[in-house]
Amino acid sequence: MATATFNVSSDKTRQAFHLTGERGWINDPNGLIYYGGKYHAFYQYHPYSTQWGPMHWGHAESKDLVKWKYLPIALYPDKEYDKDGCFSGTAITVGNRLYVMYTGVKADGGGRAAHQVQCLAYSDDGIHFFKHENNPVIKSEQIPDGYSPFDFRDPKVFEYNGSYYCMIASRKIGGGGRFLVYKSDDLVNWTFRKDLFGSDIPGGDMTECPDCSVKDNLMLCCMQFVNDGRLGNRNVHTALYATGKNITQDDFTPIDYGFDFYAPQTFSDGKDLYMIAWMQMWDRNIPSVKFGWAGGMTLPRKLEVKDGKLLQKPCDLSAYCGRTDDISRESIDGAVRLSGECYVLRLTADKAARFRLEMKKSENKCVSLELDPDRKELVFSRANSGEIIIGVEKDEDSLSFVRRMPLENDNVDITVIADRFSVEIFAEGKTLSATVCPPMGADGIELSGELKNFRLVKNELKSD
Ligand code: FRU
């Protein structure tokens, strides 16, 4: 009998606590759902190489959101209507049956344009999936006039007031990104209802991956080819959110301040609302390809919507916490030095004039996080962190390998989750997520600066 494989591993060439593919390439999380007493994560998957290719849906399940067991590939691009890829989508349960809706992609007779249609698959055991005989359940002919049949993807399916709704990223021909809403009583027969906002989502070329939690008045989406500095985190593709009962196309603002955060989806286990995103970015080099994998997920984050803001916290990692270092002092005398490769690090202080936290430090490399007191910003840099990761962004911060996150409060309360190839920073409910590729064994941690009544607690994360 084959033994199960899990993401949590002591292999130094892999992430230890973040979901990645078993091999090859992955992008967007898909169909995140709590089903049969377990969390299920599907993802855009090309198992045959570390490059994007015809998309499959990879699949993993977890009891605790940290350790994921790999399951067989859930969807292969093996039908006429999805032969060029099973693109992103979402999941819903009806009774004991798990349904996923995804985009089937079919290139046009060798041409570049690929028709995108919406398809349904179901499973009664959460492992084996069957594509519905009526696929595609939303065909090109059901797209209203004036919208592109080649940009029509990433269905978000949800139930509201006893009906099913499906929200699909689309593009007005000659215009920008929209969301088209369809309604159904049975998930199979869909009728077009409306263009959600009736006008383009401003700030970029095309929208992708809509998501929502109706209960929490929360909507997420992504913007491709951002052309508006207002959307602010400087990534050429960015993930956005809006809150409220009457969201408009102008309300979207970036979710994360880091380099690597895209295509987030929310899901609930009936108690808490969570979010997972692809912790990677299009149009960048990915150093981990030399280890046979590309792309991974953020740590699942617990969400709260408060005063119109989306607040994020890391999921519970306590079961994986080992040795603790706990240092508190009135002020830093010189520098505080610790070591570790995978850890949760929490820095609190009554007041910070300035500080610099170096992580994944070797003799001449480190990932750094500084407080810029004049601009009241945390400044994250991967400039000298190891292998260069560079994209197509041409602004000054990107060319200096820097990302910034504003801070509102005078007291400091920052949590860092470090894995082998990533650093995620949480402060004031905001996040900054970045991949890194430090030299093997770079495990130094060093804090310096002027901090009043500070405490630095490091919990080592154990992978075996
Ligand atoms: C977003 C995205 C989706 C699409 C998928 C293809 O990252 O471009 O719009 O469904 O990736 O892999």
PDB file of N, CA, C and O in Angstrom, residues 169-217:
ATOM      1  N   ALA A 169     -15.287  36.321 -13.280  1.00  0.00           N
ATOM      2  CA  ALA A 169     -14.465  37.428 -13.773  1.00  0.00           C
ATOM      3  C   ALA A 169     -14.604  37.497 -15.281  1.00  0.00           C
ATOM      4  O   ALA A 169     -14.546  36.472 -15.967  1.00  0.00           O
ATOM      5  N   SER A 170     -14.832  38.700 -15.803  1.00  0.00           N
ATOM      6  CA  SER A 170     -15.007  38.824 -17.240  1.00  0.00           C
ATOM      7  C   SER A 170     -14.442  40.167 -17.683  1.00  0.00           C
ATOM      8  O   SER A 170     -13.999  40.961 -16.867  1.00  0.00           O
ATOM      9  N   ARG A 171     -14.491  40.371 -18.984  1.00  0.00           N
ATOM     10  CA  ARG A 171     -13.956  41.636 -19.499  1.00  0.00           C
ATOM     11  C   ARG A 171     -14.887  42.174 -20.589  1.00  0.00           C
ATOM     12  O   ARG A 171     -15.340  41.427 -21.453  1.00  0.00           O
ATOM     13  N   LYS A 172     -15.163  43.446 -20.506  1.00  0.00           N
ATOM     14  CA  LYS A 172     -15.959  44.092 -21.546  1.00  0.00           C
ATOM     15  C   LYS A 172     -15.046  44.246 -22.760  1.00  0.00           C
ATOM     16  O   LYS A 172     -13.894  44.700 -22.613  1.00  0.00           O
ATOM     17  N   ILE A 173     -15.516  43.873 -23.935  1.00  0.00           N
ATOM     18  CA  ILE A 173     -14.659  43.997 -25.117  1.00  0.00           C
ATOM     19  C   ILE A 173     -14.280  45.470 -25.277  1.00  0.00           C
ATOM     20  O   ILE A 173     -15.134  46.357 -25.242  1.00  0.00           O
ATOM     21  N   GLY A 174     -12.984  45.729 -25.352  1.00  0.00           N
ATOM     22  CA  GLY A 174     -12.501  47.116 -25.467  1.00  0.00           C
ATOM     23  C   GLY A 174     -12.474  47.842 -24.135  1.00  0.00           C
ATOM     24  O   GLY A 174     -12.133  49.026 -24.069  1.00  0.00           O
ATOM     25  N   GLY A 175     -12.822  47.147 -23.071  1.00  0.00           N
ATOM     26  CA  GLY A 175     -12.870  47.807 -21.758  1.00  0.00           C
ATOM     27  C   GLY A 175     -12.079  47.033 -20.728  1.00  0.00           C
ATOM     28  O   GLY A 175     -11.093  46.369 -21.045  1.00  0.00           O
ATOM     29  N   GLY A 176     -12.528  47.127 -19.485  1.00  0.00           N
ATOM     30  CA  GLY A 176     -11.767  46.525 -18.389  1.00  0.00           C
ATOM     31  C   GLY A 176     -12.519  45.390 -17.720  1.00  0.00           C
ATOM     32  O   GLY A 176     -13.458  44.806 -18.276  1.00  0.00           O
ATOM     33  N   GLY A 177     -12.093  45.077 -16.487  1.00  0.00           N
ATOM     34  CA  GLY A 177     -12.599  43.918 -15.773  1.00  0.00           C
ATOM     35  C   GLY A 177     -13.979  44.137 -15.153  1.00  0.00           C
ATOM     36  O   GLY A 177     -14.283  45.207 -14.622  1.00  0.00           O
ATOM     37  N   ARG A 178     -14.788  43.101 -15.234  1.00  0.00           N
ATOM     38  CA  ARG A 178     -16.159  43.104 -14.683  1.00  0.00           C
ATOM     39  C   ARG A 178     -16.397  41.795 -13.938  1.00  0.00           C
ATOM     40  O   ARG A 178     -15.615  40.863 -14.050  1.00  0.00           O
ATOM     41  N   PHE A 179     -17.525  41.736 -13.260  1.00  0.00           N
ATOM     42  CA  PHE A 179     -17.969  40.462 -12.686  1.00  0.00           C
ATOM     43  C   PHE A 179     -19.382  40.186 -13.167  1.00  0.00           C
ATOM     44  O   PHE A 179     -20.280  41.000 -12.957  1.00  0.00           O
ATOM     45  N   LEU A 180     -19.572  39.034 -13.792  1.00  0.00           N
ATOM     46  CA  LEU A 180     -20.901  38.660 -14.255  1.00  0.00           C
ATOM     47  C   LEU A 180     -21.506  37.675 -13.263  1.00  0.00           C
ATOM     48  O   LEU A 180     -20.819  36.760 -12.792  1.00  0.00           O
ATOM     49  N   VAL A 181     -22.777  37.906 -12.949  1.00  0.00           N
ATOM     50  CA  VAL A 181     -23.447  37.069 -11.951  1.00  0.00           C
ATOM     51  C   VAL A 181     -24.520  36.218 -12.632  1.00  0.00           C
ATOM     52  O   VAL A 181     -25.341  36.733 -13.404  1.00  0.00           O
ATOM     53  N   TYR A 182     -24.504  34.920 -12.338  1.00  0.00           N
ATOM     54  CA  TYR A 182     -25.490  33.961 -12.840  1.00  0.00           C
ATOM     55  C   TYR A 182     -26.212  33.353 -11.644  1.00  0.00           C
ATOM     56  O   TYR A 182     -25.661  33.288 -10.542  1.00  0.00           O
ATOM     57  N   LYS A 183     -27.436  32.883 -11.897  1.00  0.00           N
ATOM     58  CA  LYS A 183     -28.249  32.300 -10.816  1.00  0.00           C
ATOM     59  C   LYS A 183     -28.745  30.917 -11.223  1.00  0.00           C
ATOM     60  O   LYS A 183     -28.990  30.676 -12.416  1.00  0.00           O
ATOM     61  N   SER A 184     -28.907  30.034 -10.234  1.00  0.00           N
ATOM     62  CA  SER A 184     -29.371  28.675 -10.535  1.00  0.00           C
ATOM     63  C   SER A 184     -30.103  28.097  -9.322  1.00  0.00           C
ATOM     64  O   SER A 184     -29.838  28.477  -8.182  1.00  0.00           O
ATOM     65  N   ASP A 185     -30.975  27.129  -9.602  1.00  0.00           N
ATOM     66  CA  ASP A 185     -31.612  26.411  -8.493  1.00  0.00           C
ATOM     67  C   ASP A 185     -30.965  25.061  -8.262  1.00  0.00           C
ATOM     68  O   ASP A 185     -31.234  24.404  -7.253  1.00  0.00           O
ATOM     69  N   ASP A 186     -30.140  24.608  -9.231  1.00  0.00           N
ATOM     70  CA  ASP A 186     -29.632  23.239  -9.141  1.00  0.00           C
ATOM     71  C   ASP A 186     -28.142  23.106  -9.481  1.00  0.00           C
ATOM     72  O   ASP A 186     -27.659  21.988  -9.631  1.00  0.00           O
ATOM     73  N   LEU A 187     -27.449  24.200  -9.650  1.00  0.00           N
ATOM     74  CA  LEU A 187     -26.016  24.245 -10.004  1.00  0.00           C
ATOM     75  C   LEU A 187     -25.759  23.815 -11.454  1.00  0.00           C
ATOM     76  O   LEU A 187     -24.625  23.890 -11.926  1.00  0.00           O
ATOM     77  N   VAL A 188     -26.790  23.362 -12.151  1.00  0.00           N
ATOM     78  CA  VAL A 188     -26.586  22.850 -13.515  1.00  0.00           C
ATOM     79  C   VAL A 188     -27.143  23.829 -14.555  1.00  0.00           C
ATOM     80  O   VAL A 188     -26.510  24.115 -15.574  1.00  0.00           O
ATOM     81  N   ASN A 189     -28.343  24.343 -14.281  1.00  0.00           N
ATOM     82  CA  ASN A 189     -28.969  25.288 -15.212  1.00  0.00           C
ATOM     83  C   ASN A 189     -28.795  26.705 -14.677  1.00  0.00           C
ATOM     84  O   ASN A 189     -29.317  27.036 -13.599  1.00  0.00           O
ATOM     85  N   TRP A 190     -28.108  27.520 -15.423  1.00  0.00           N
ATOM     86  CA  TRP A 190     -27.758  28.872 -14.949  1.00  0.00           C
ATOM     87  C   TRP A 190     -28.343  29.929 -15.872  1.00  0.00           C
ATOM     88  O   TRP A 190     -28.357  29.773 -17.088  1.00  0.00           O
ATOM     89  N   THR A 191     -28.840  30.998 -15.276  1.00  0.00           N
ATOM     90  CA  THR A 191     -29.268  32.132 -16.098  1.00  0.00           C
ATOM     91  C   THR A 191     -28.504  33.381 -15.699  1.00  0.00           C
ATOM     92  O   THR A 191     -28.230  33.609 -14.515  1.00  0.00           O
ATOM     93  N   PHE A 192     -28.192  34.169 -16.711  1.00  0.00           N
ATOM     94  CA  PHE A 192     -27.446  35.405 -16.460  1.00  0.00           C
ATOM     95  C   PHE A 192     -28.336  36.392 -15.706  1.00  0.00           C
ATOM     96  O   PHE A 192     -29.487  36.591 -16.062  1.00  0.00           O
ATOM     97  N   ARG A 193     -27.792  36.994 -14.659  1.00  0.00           N
ATOM     98  CA  ARG A 193     -28.561  37.989 -13.905  1.00  0.00           C
ATOM     99  C   ARG A 193     -28.076  39.406 -14.131  1.00  0.00           C
ATOM    100  O   ARG A 193     -28.830  40.295 -14.459  1.00  0.00           O
ATOM    101  N   LYS A 194     -26.793  39.640 -13.860  1.00  0.00           N
ATOM    102  CA  LYS A 194     -26.329  41.010 -14.030  1.00  0.00           C
ATOM    103  C   LYS A 194     -24.816  41.127 -14.103  1.00  0.00           C
ATOM    104  O   LYS A 194     -24.082  40.226 -13.692  1.00  0.00           O
ATOM    105  N   ASP A 195     -24.398  42.261 -14.627  1.00  0.00           N
ATOM    106  CA  ASP A 195     -23.006  42.688 -14.517  1.00  0.00           C
ATOM    107  C   ASP A 195     -22.972  43.375 -13.152  1.00  0.00           C
ATOM    108  O   ASP A 195     -23.628  44.397 -12.945  1.00  0.00           O
ATOM    109  N   LEU A 196     -22.232  42.794 -12.221  1.00  0.00           N
ATOM    110  CA  LEU A 196     -22.371  43.150 -10.801  1.00  0.00           C
ATOM    111  C   LEU A 196     -22.335  44.653 -10.542  1.00  0.00           C
ATOM    112  O   LEU A 196     -23.231  45.196  -9.888  1.00  0.00           O
ATOM    113  N   PHE A 197     -21.334  45.333 -11.038  1.00  0.00           N
ATOM    114  CA  PHE A 197     -21.231  46.774 -10.779  1.00  0.00           C
ATOM    115  C   PHE A 197     -21.664  47.616 -11.980  1.00  0.00           C
ATOM    116  O   PHE A 197     -21.867  48.814 -11.854  1.00  0.00           O
ATOM    117  N   GLY A 198     -21.713  46.978 -13.142  1.00  0.00           N
ATOM    118  CA  GLY A 198     -22.127  47.719 -14.334  1.00  0.00           C
ATOM    119  C   GLY A 198     -21.069  48.677 -14.845  1.00  0.00           C
ATOM    120  O   GLY A 198     -21.337  49.483 -15.734  1.00  0.00           O
ATOM    121  N   SER A 199     -19.901  48.635 -14.281  1.00  0.00           N
ATOM    122  CA  SER A 199     -18.807  49.426 -14.848  1.00  0.00           C
ATOM    123  C   SER A 199     -17.475  48.779 -14.484  1.00  0.00           C
ATOM    124  O   SER A 199     -17.412  47.901 -13.609  1.00  0.00           O
ATOM    125  N   ASP A 200     -16.400  49.211 -15.163  1.00  0.00           N
ATOM    126  CA  ASP A 200     -15.098  48.560 -14.983  1.00  0.00           C
ATOM    127  C   ASP A 200     -14.581  48.730 -13.561  1.00  0.00           C
ATOM    128  O   ASP A 200     -14.746  49.794 -12.966  1.00  0.00           O
ATOM    129  N   ILE A 201     -13.908  47.696 -13.055  1.00  0.00           N
ATOM    130  CA  ILE A 201     -13.185  47.848 -11.790  1.00  0.00           C
ATOM    131  C   ILE A 201     -11.943  48.660 -12.143  1.00  0.00           C
ATOM    132  O   ILE A 201     -11.135  48.213 -12.982  1.00  0.00           O
ATOM    133  N   PRO A 202     -11.766  49.830 -11.572  1.00  0.00           N
ATOM    134  CA  PRO A 202     -10.664  50.673 -12.013  1.00  0.00           C
ATOM    135  C   PRO A 202      -9.303  50.166 -11.544  1.00  0.00           C
ATOM    136  O   PRO A 202      -9.213  49.409 -10.589  1.00  0.00           O
ATOM    137  N   GLY A 203      -8.273  50.585 -12.243  1.00  0.00           N
ATOM    138  CA  GLY A 203      -6.915  50.349 -11.757  1.00  0.00           C
ATOM    139  C   GLY A 203      -6.098  49.357 -12.538  1.00  0.00           C
ATOM    140  O   GLY A 203      -4.913  49.179 -12.248  1.00  0.00           O
ATOM    141  N   GLY A 204      -6.691  48.662 -13.499  1.00  0.00           N
ATOM    142  CA  GLY A 204      -5.909  47.673 -14.242  1.00  0.00           C
ATOM    143  C   GLY A 204      -6.707  47.147 -15.417  1.00  0.00           C
ATOM    144  O   GLY A 204      -7.796  47.643 -15.719  1.00  0.00           O
ATOM    145  N   ASP A 205      -6.158  46.096 -16.046  1.00  0.00           N
ATOM    146  CA  ASP A 205      -6.723  45.617 -17.309  1.00  0.00           C
ATOM    147  C   ASP A 205      -7.863  44.629 -17.179  1.00  0.00           C
ATOM    148  O   ASP A 205      -8.819  44.667 -17.928  1.00  0.00           O
ATOM    149  N   MET A 206      -7.683  43.679 -16.237  1.00  0.00           N
ATOM    150  CA  MET A 206      -8.637  42.563 -16.188  1.00  0.00           C
ATOM    151  C   MET A 206      -8.732  42.066 -14.757  1.00  0.00           C
ATOM    152  O   MET A 206      -7.732  42.040 -14.037  1.00  0.00           O
ATOM    153  N   THR A 207      -9.910  41.678 -14.353  1.00  0.00           N
ATOM    154  CA  THR A 207     -10.090  41.122 -13.018  1.00  0.00           C
ATOM    155  C   THR A 207      -9.974  39.599 -13.081  1.00  0.00           C
ATOM    156  O   THR A 207     -10.244  38.987 -14.108  1.00  0.00           O
ATOM    157  N   GLU A 208      -9.620  39.007 -11.958  1.00  0.00           N
ATOM    158  CA  GLU A 208      -9.558  37.546 -11.868  1.00  0.00           C
ATOM    159  C   GLU A 208     -10.029  37.126 -10.474  1.00  0.00           C
ATOM    160  O   GLU A 208     -10.066  37.950  -9.544  1.00  0.00           O
ATOM    161  N   CYS A 209     -10.348  35.851 -10.345  1.00  0.00           N
ATOM    162  CA  CYS A 209     -10.566  35.206  -9.048  1.00  0.00           C
ATOM    163  C   CYS A 209     -11.455  35.983  -8.071  1.00  0.00           C
ATOM    164  O   CYS A 209     -11.008  36.332  -6.965  1.00  0.00           O
ATOM    165  N   PRO A 210     -12.722  36.246  -8.435  1.00  0.00           N
ATOM    166  CA  PRO A 210     -13.598  36.880  -7.445  1.00  0.00           C
ATOM    167  C   PRO A 210     -13.872  35.929  -6.288  1.00  0.00           C
ATOM    168  O   PRO A 210     -13.879  34.707  -6.468  1.00  0.00           O
ATOM    169  N   ASP A 211     -14.076  36.478  -5.115  1.00  0.00           N
ATOM    170  CA  ASP A 211     -14.406  35.659  -3.948  1.00  0.00           C
ATOM    171  C   ASP A 211     -15.262  36.524  -3.033  1.00  0.00           C
ATOM    172  O   ASP A 211     -15.192  37.759  -3.089  1.00  0.00           O
ATOM    173  N   CYS A 212     -16.091  35.885  -2.209  1.00  0.00           N
ATOM    174  CA  CYS A 212     -16.867  36.682  -1.265  1.00  0.00           C
ATOM    175  C   CYS A 212     -17.287  35.841  -0.081  1.00  0.00           C
ATOM    176  O   CYS A 212     -17.324  34.611  -0.150  1.00  0.00           O
ATOM    177  N   SER A 213     -17.550  36.517   1.023  1.00  0.00           N
ATOM    178  CA  SER A 213     -18.250  35.914   2.134  1.00  0.00           C
ATOM    179  C   SER A 213     -19.428  36.837   2.411  1.00  0.00           C
ATOM    180  O   SER A 213     -19.257  37.931   2.959  1.00  0.00           O
ATOM    181  N   VAL A 214     -20.612  36.391   1.961  1.00  0.00           N
ATOM    182  CA  VAL A 214     -21.800  37.250   2.066  1.00  0.00           C
ATOM    183  C   VAL A 214     -22.068  37.590   3.530  1.00  0.00           C
ATOM    184  O   VAL A 214     -22.349  38.736   3.886  1.00  0.00           O
ATOM    185  N   LYS A 215     -21.903  36.587   4.379  1.00  0.00           N
ATOM    186  CA  LYS A 215     -22.159  36.765   5.809  1.00  0.00           C
ATOM    187  C   LYS A 215     -21.281  37.871   6.409  1.00  0.00           C
ATOM    188  O   LYS A 215     -21.695  38.593   7.305  1.00  0.00           O
ATOM    189  N   ASP A 216     -20.069  37.977   5.898  1.00  0.00           N
ATOM    190  CA  ASP A 216     -19.123  38.954   6.456  1.00  0.00           C
ATOM    191  C   ASP A 216     -19.061  40.244   5.640  1.00  0.00           C
ATOM    192  O   ASP A 216     -18.205  41.093   5.907  1.00  0.00           O
ATOM    193  N   ASN A 217     -19.940  40.385   4.652  1.00  0.00           N
ATOM    194  CA  ASN A 217     -19.919  41.570   3.783  1.00  0.00           C
ATOM    195  C   ASN A 217     -18.526  41.823   3.216  1.00  0.00           C
ATOM    196  O   ASN A 217     -18.013  42.944   3.237  1.00  0.00           O
TER     197      ASN A 217
END
